[in-house]
PDB file of C-alpha atoms in Angstrom:
ATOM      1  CA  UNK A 375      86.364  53.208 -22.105  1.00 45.00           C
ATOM      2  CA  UNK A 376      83.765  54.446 -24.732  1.00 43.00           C
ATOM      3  CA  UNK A 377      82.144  50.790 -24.428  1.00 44.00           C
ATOM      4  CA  UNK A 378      82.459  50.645 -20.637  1.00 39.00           C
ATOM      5  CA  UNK A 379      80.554  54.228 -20.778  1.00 45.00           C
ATOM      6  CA  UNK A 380      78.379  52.645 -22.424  1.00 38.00           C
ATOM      7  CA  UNK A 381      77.584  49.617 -20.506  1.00 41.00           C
ATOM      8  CA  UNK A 382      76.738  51.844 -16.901  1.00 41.00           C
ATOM      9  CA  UNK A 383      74.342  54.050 -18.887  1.00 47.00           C
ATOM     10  CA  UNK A 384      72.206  51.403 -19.670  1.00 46.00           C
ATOM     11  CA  UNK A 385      69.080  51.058 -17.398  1.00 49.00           C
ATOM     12  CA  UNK A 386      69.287  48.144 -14.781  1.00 50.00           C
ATOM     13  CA  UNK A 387      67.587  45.022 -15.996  1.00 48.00           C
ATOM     14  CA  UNK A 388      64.041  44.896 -14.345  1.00 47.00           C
ATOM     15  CA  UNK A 389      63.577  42.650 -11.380  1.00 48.00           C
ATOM     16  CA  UNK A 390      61.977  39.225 -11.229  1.00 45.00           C
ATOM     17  CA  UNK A 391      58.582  39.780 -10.675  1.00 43.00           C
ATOM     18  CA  UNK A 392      57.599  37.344  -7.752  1.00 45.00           C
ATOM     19  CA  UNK A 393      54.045  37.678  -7.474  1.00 44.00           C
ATOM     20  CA  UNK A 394      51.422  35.168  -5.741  1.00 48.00           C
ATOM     21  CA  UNK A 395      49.299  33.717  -8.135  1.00 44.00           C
ATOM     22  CA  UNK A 396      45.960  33.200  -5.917  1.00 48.00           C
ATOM     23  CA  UNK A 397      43.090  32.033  -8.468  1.00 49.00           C
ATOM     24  CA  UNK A 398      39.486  32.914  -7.346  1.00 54.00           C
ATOM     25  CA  UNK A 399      36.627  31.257  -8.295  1.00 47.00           C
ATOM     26  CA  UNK A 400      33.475  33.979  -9.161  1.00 48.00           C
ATOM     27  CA  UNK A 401      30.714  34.096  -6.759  1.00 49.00           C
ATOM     28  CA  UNK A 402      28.362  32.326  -8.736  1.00 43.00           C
ATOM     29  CA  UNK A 403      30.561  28.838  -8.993  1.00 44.00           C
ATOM     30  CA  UNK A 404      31.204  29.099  -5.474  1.00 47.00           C
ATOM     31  CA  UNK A 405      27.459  29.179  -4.664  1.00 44.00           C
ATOM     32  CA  UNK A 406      27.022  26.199  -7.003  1.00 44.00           C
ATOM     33  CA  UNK A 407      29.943  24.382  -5.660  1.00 43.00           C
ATOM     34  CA  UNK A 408      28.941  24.715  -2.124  1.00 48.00           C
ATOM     35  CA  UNK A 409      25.242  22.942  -3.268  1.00 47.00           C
ATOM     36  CA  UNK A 410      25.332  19.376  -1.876  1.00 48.00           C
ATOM     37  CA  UNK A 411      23.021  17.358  -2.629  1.00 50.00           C
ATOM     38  CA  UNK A 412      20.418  16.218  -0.188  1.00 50.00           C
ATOM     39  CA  UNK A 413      19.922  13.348   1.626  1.00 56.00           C
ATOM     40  CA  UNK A 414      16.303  11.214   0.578  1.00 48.00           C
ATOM     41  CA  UNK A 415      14.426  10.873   3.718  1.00 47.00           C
ATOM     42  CA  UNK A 416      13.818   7.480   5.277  1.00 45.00           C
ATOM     43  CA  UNK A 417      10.522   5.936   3.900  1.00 40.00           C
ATOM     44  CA  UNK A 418       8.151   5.071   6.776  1.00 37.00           C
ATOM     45  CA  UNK A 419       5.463   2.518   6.725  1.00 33.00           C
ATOM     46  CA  UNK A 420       1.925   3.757   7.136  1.00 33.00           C
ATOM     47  CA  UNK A 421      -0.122   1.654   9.836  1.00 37.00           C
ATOM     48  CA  UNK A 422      -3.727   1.490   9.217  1.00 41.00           C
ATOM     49  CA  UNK A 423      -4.912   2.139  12.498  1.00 59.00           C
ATOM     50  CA  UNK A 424      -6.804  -0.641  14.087  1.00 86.00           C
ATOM     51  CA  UNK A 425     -10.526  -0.919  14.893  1.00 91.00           C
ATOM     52  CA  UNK A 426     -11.602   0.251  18.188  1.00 95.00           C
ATOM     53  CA  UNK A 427     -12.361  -2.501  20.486  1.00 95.00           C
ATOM     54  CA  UNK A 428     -15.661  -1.049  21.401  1.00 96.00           C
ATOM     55  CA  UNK A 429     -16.751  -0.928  17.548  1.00 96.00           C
ATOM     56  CA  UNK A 430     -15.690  -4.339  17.151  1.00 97.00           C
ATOM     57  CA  UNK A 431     -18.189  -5.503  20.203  1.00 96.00           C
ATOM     58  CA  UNK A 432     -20.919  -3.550  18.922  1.00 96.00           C
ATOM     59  CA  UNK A 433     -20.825  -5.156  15.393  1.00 97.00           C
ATOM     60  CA  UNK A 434     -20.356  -8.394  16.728  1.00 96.00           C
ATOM     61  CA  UNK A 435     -23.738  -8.023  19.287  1.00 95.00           C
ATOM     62  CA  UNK A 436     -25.675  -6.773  16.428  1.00 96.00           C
ATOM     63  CA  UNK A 437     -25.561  -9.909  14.594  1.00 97.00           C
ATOM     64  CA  UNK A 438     -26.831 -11.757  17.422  1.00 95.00           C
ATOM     65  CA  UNK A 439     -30.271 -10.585  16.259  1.00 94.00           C
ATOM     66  CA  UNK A 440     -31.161 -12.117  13.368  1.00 96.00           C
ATOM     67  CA  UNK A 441     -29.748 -15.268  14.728  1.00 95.00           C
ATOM     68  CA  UNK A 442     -32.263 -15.387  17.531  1.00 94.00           C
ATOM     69  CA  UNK A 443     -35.034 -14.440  15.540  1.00 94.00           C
ATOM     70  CA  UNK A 444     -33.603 -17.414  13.143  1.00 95.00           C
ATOM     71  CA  UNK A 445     -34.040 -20.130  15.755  1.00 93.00           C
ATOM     72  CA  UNK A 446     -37.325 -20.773  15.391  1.00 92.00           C
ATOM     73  CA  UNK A 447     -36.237 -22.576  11.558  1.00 95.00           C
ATOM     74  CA  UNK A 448     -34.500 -24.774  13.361  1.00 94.00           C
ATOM     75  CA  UNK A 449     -36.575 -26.658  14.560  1.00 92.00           C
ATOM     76  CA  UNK A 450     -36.795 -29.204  12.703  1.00 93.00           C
ATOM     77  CA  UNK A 451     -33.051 -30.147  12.186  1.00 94.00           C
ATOM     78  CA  UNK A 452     -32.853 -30.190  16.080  1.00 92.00           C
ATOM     79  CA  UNK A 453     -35.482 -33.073  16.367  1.00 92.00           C
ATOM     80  CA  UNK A 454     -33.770 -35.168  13.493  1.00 91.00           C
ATOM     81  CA  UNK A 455     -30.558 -34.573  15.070  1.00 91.00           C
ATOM     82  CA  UNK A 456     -30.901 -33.983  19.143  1.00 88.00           C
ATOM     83  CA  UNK A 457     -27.067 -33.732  19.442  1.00 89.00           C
ATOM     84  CA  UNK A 458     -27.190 -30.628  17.232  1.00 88.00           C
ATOM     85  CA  UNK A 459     -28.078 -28.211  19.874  1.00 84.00           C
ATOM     86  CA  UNK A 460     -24.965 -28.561  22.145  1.00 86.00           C
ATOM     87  CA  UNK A 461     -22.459 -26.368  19.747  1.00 86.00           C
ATOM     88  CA  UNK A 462     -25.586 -23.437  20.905  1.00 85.00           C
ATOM     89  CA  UNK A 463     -25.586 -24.603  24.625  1.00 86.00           C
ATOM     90  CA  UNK A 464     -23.323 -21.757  25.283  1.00 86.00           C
ATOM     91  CA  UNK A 465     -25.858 -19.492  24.325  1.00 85.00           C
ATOM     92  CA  UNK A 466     -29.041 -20.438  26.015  1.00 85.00           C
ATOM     93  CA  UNK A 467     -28.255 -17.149  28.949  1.00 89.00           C
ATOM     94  CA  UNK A 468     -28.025 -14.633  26.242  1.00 87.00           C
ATOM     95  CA  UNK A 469     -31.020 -16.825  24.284  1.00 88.00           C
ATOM     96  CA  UNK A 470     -32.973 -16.783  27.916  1.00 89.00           C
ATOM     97  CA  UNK A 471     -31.998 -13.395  28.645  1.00 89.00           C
ATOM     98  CA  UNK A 472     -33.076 -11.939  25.366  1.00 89.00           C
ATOM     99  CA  UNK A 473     -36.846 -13.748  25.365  1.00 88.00           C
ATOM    100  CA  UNK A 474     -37.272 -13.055  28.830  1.00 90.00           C
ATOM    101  CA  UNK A 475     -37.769  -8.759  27.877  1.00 89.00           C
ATOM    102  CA  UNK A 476     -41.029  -8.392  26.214  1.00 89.00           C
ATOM    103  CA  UNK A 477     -40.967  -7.225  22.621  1.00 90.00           C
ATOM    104  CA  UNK A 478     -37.462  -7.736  22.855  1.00 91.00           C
ATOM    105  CA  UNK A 479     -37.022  -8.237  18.607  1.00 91.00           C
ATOM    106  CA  UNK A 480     -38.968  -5.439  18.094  1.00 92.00           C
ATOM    107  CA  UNK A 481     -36.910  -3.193  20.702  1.00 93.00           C
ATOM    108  CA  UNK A 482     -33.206  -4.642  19.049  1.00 93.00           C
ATOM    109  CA  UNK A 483     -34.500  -3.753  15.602  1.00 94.00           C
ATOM    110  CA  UNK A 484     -35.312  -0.094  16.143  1.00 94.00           C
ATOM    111  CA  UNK A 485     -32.113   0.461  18.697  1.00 94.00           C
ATOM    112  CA  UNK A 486     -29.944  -0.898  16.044  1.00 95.00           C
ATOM    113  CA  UNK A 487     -31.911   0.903  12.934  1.00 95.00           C
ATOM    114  CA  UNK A 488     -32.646   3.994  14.883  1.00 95.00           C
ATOM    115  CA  UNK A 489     -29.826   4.062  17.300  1.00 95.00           C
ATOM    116  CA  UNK A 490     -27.030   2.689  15.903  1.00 96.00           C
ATOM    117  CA  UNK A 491     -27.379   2.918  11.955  1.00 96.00           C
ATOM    118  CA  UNK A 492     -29.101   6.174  11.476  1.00 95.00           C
ATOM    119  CA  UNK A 493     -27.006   7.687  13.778  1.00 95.00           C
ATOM    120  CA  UNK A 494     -23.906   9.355  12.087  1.00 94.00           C
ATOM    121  CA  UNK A 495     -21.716   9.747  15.358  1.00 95.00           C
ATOM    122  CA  UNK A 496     -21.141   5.772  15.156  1.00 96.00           C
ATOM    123  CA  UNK A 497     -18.150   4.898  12.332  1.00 95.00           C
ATOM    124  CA  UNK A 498     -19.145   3.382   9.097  1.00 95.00           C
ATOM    125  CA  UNK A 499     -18.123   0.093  10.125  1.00 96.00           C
ATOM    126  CA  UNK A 500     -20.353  -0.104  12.936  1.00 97.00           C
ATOM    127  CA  UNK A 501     -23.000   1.167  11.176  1.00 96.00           C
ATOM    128  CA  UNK A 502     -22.739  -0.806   8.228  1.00 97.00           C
ATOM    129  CA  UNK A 503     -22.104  -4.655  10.379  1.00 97.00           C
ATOM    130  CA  UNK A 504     -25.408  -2.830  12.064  1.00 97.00           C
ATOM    131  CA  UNK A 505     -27.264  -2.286   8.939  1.00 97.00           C
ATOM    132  CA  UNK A 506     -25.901  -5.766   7.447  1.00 97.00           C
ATOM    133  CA  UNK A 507     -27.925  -7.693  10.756  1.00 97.00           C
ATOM    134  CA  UNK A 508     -31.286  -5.682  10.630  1.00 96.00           C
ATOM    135  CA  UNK A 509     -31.345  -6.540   6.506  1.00 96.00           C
ATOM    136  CA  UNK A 510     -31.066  -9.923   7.567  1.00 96.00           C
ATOM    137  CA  UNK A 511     -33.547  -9.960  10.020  1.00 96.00           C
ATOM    138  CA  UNK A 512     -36.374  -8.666   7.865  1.00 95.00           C
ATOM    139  CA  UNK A 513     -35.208 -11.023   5.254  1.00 94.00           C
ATOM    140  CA  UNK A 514     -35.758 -13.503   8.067  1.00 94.00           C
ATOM    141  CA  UNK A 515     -39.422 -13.106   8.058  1.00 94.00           C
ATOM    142  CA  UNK A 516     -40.345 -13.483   4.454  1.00 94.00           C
ATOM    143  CA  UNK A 517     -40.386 -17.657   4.874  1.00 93.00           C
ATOM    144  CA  UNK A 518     -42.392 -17.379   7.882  1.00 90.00           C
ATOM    145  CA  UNK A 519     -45.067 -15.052   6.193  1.00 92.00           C
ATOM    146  CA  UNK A 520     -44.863 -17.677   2.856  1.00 90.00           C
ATOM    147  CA  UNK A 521     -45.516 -20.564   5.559  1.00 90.00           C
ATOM    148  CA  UNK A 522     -48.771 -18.820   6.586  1.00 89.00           C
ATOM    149  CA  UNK A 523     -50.088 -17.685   3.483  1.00 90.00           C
ATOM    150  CA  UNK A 524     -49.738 -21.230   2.077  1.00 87.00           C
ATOM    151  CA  UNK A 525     -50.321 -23.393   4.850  1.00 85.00           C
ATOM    152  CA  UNK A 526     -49.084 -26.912   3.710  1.00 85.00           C
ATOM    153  CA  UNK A 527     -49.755 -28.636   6.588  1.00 82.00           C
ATOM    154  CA  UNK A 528     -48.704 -31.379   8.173  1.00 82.00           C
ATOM    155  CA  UNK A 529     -47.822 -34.020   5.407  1.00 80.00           C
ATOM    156  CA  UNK A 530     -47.690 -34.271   2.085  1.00 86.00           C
ATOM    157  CA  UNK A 531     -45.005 -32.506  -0.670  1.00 91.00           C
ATOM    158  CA  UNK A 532     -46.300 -28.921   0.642  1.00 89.00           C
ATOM    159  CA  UNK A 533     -44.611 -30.185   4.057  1.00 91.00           C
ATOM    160  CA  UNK A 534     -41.459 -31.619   2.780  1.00 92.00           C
ATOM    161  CA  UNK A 535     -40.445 -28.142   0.970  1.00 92.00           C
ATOM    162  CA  UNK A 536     -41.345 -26.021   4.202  1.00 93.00           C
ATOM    163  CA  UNK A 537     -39.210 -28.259   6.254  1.00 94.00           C
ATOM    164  CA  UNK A 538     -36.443 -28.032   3.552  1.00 95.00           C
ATOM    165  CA  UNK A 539     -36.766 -24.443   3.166  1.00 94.00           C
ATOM    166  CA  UNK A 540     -36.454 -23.868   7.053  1.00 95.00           C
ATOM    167  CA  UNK A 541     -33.234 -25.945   7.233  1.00 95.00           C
ATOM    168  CA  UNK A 542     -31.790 -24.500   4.326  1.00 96.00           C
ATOM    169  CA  UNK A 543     -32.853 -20.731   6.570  1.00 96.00           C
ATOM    170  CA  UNK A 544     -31.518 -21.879   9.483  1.00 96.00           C
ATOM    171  CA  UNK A 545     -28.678 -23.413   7.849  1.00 96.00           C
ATOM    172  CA  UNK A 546     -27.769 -19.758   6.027  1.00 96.00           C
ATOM    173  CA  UNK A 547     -28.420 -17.474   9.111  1.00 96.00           C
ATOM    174  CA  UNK A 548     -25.958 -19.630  11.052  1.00 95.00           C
ATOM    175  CA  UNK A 549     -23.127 -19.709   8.317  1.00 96.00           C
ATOM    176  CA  UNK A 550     -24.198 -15.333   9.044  1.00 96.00           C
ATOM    177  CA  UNK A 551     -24.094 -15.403  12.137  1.00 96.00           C
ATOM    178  CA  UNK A 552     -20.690 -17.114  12.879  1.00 96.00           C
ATOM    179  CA  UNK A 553     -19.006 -15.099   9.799  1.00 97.00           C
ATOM    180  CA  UNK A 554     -20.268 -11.799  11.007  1.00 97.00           C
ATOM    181  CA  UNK A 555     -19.385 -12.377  14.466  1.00 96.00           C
ATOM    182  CA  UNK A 556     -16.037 -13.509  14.071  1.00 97.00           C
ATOM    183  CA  UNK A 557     -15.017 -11.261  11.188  1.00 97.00           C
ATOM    184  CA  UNK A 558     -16.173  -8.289  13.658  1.00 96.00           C
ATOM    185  CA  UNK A 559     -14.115  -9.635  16.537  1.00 96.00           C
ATOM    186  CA  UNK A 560     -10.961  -9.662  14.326  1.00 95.00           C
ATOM    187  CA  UNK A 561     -12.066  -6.008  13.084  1.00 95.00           C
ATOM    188  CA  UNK A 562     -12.614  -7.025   9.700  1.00 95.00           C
ATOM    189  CA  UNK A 563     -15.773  -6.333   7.421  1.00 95.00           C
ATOM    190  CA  UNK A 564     -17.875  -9.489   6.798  1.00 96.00           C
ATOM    191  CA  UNK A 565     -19.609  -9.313   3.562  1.00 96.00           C
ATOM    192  CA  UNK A 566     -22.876 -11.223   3.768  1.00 95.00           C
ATOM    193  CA  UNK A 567     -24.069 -13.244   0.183  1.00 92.00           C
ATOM    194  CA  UNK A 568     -28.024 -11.349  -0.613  1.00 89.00           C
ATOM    195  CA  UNK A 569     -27.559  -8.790   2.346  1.00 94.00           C
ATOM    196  CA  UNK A 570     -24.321  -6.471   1.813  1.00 94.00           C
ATOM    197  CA  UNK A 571     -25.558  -5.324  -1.445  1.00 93.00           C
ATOM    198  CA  UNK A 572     -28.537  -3.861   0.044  1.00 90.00           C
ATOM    199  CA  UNK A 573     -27.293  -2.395   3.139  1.00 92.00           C
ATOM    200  CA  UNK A 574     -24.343  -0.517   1.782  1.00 90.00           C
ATOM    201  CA  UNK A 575     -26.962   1.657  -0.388  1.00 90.00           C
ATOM    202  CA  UNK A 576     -29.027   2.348   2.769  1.00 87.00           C
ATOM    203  CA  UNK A 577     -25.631   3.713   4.894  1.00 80.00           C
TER     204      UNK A 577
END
């Protein structure tokens, strides 16, 4: 009985603790694990915007200039070679048009020089195709001003090297010309051999 006694006395054995076991993360590894990690942005290509149509005309008139003014050298090839002057048949209006207004190189010079090249609301390449023809067309008039200071005549060596000297003029304005115009049609820059040198320190 003693031992039974003995057994009720003793204190209840303590209950299975059943608690939920609910792990939280601290704040400052939920803020990290909630960082995702960001998309790179699509890479566009950057178009170089095209040349105006109207700046393309302009630079492509202005180079008409010097080419007039250049005829004059070819004078020579055109009576050795008659057939020569149908690739400029095309341009006999503009060629009558342009002789037909009195001091008409005079007037084309200062409205590109003064008007066009001097004149900052025009784009550089406008003004520098601009500047390109009116370098050539004062370079145009140094073998005219040699022909009259040395006079060689009508025969002789002194003749010869005139008439090869205005070919080889002709010949060079022409190869201008046709580069300057087309490379300002397709809006590119034309570079001119002697001339771009000099008129990209005067823009």
């Amino acid at each position: 009985m003693a031992s039974l006694s003995l057994c009720l006395s003793l204190p209840a054995p303590p209950k299975t603790l059943t608690t939920n076991f609910n792990p939280r993360l601290p704040s400052f590894l939920k803020s990290t694990a909630r960082i995702s990690t960001p998309k790179p942005k699509p890479i566009t290509a950057v178009k170089n915007s095209a040349t105006p149509a109207t700046e393309r005309l302009i630079s492509a008139v202005a180079y008409t200039l010097p080419f007039f003014n250049s005829l004059q050298y070819g004078r020579y090839l055109f009576m050795q070679y008659p057939n020569l002057g149908v690739l400029f048949d095309p341009l006999l209006p503009l060629l009558s048009l342009y002789r037909s207004v009195p001091y008409a190189s005079f007037v084309a010079f200062f409205a590109l020089y003064l008007g066009i090249v001097r004149n900052p609301s025009f784009s550089h390449y406008v003004r520098f195709n601009s500047m390109q023809a009116v370098t050539l067309d004062v370079l145009l008039v140094v073998p005219l001003l040699l022909t009259r200071i040395f006079n060689p005549g009508r025969a002789g060596i002194g003749f010869k090297l005139m008439v090869l000297g205005h070919n080889a003029v002709f010949v060079f304005s022409s190869f201008c010309f046709v580069y300057g115009l087309v490379s300002s049609l397709l809006g590119k820059t034309p570079y001119l051999p002697f001339v771009a040198d000099a008129a990209g320190r005067q823009i």
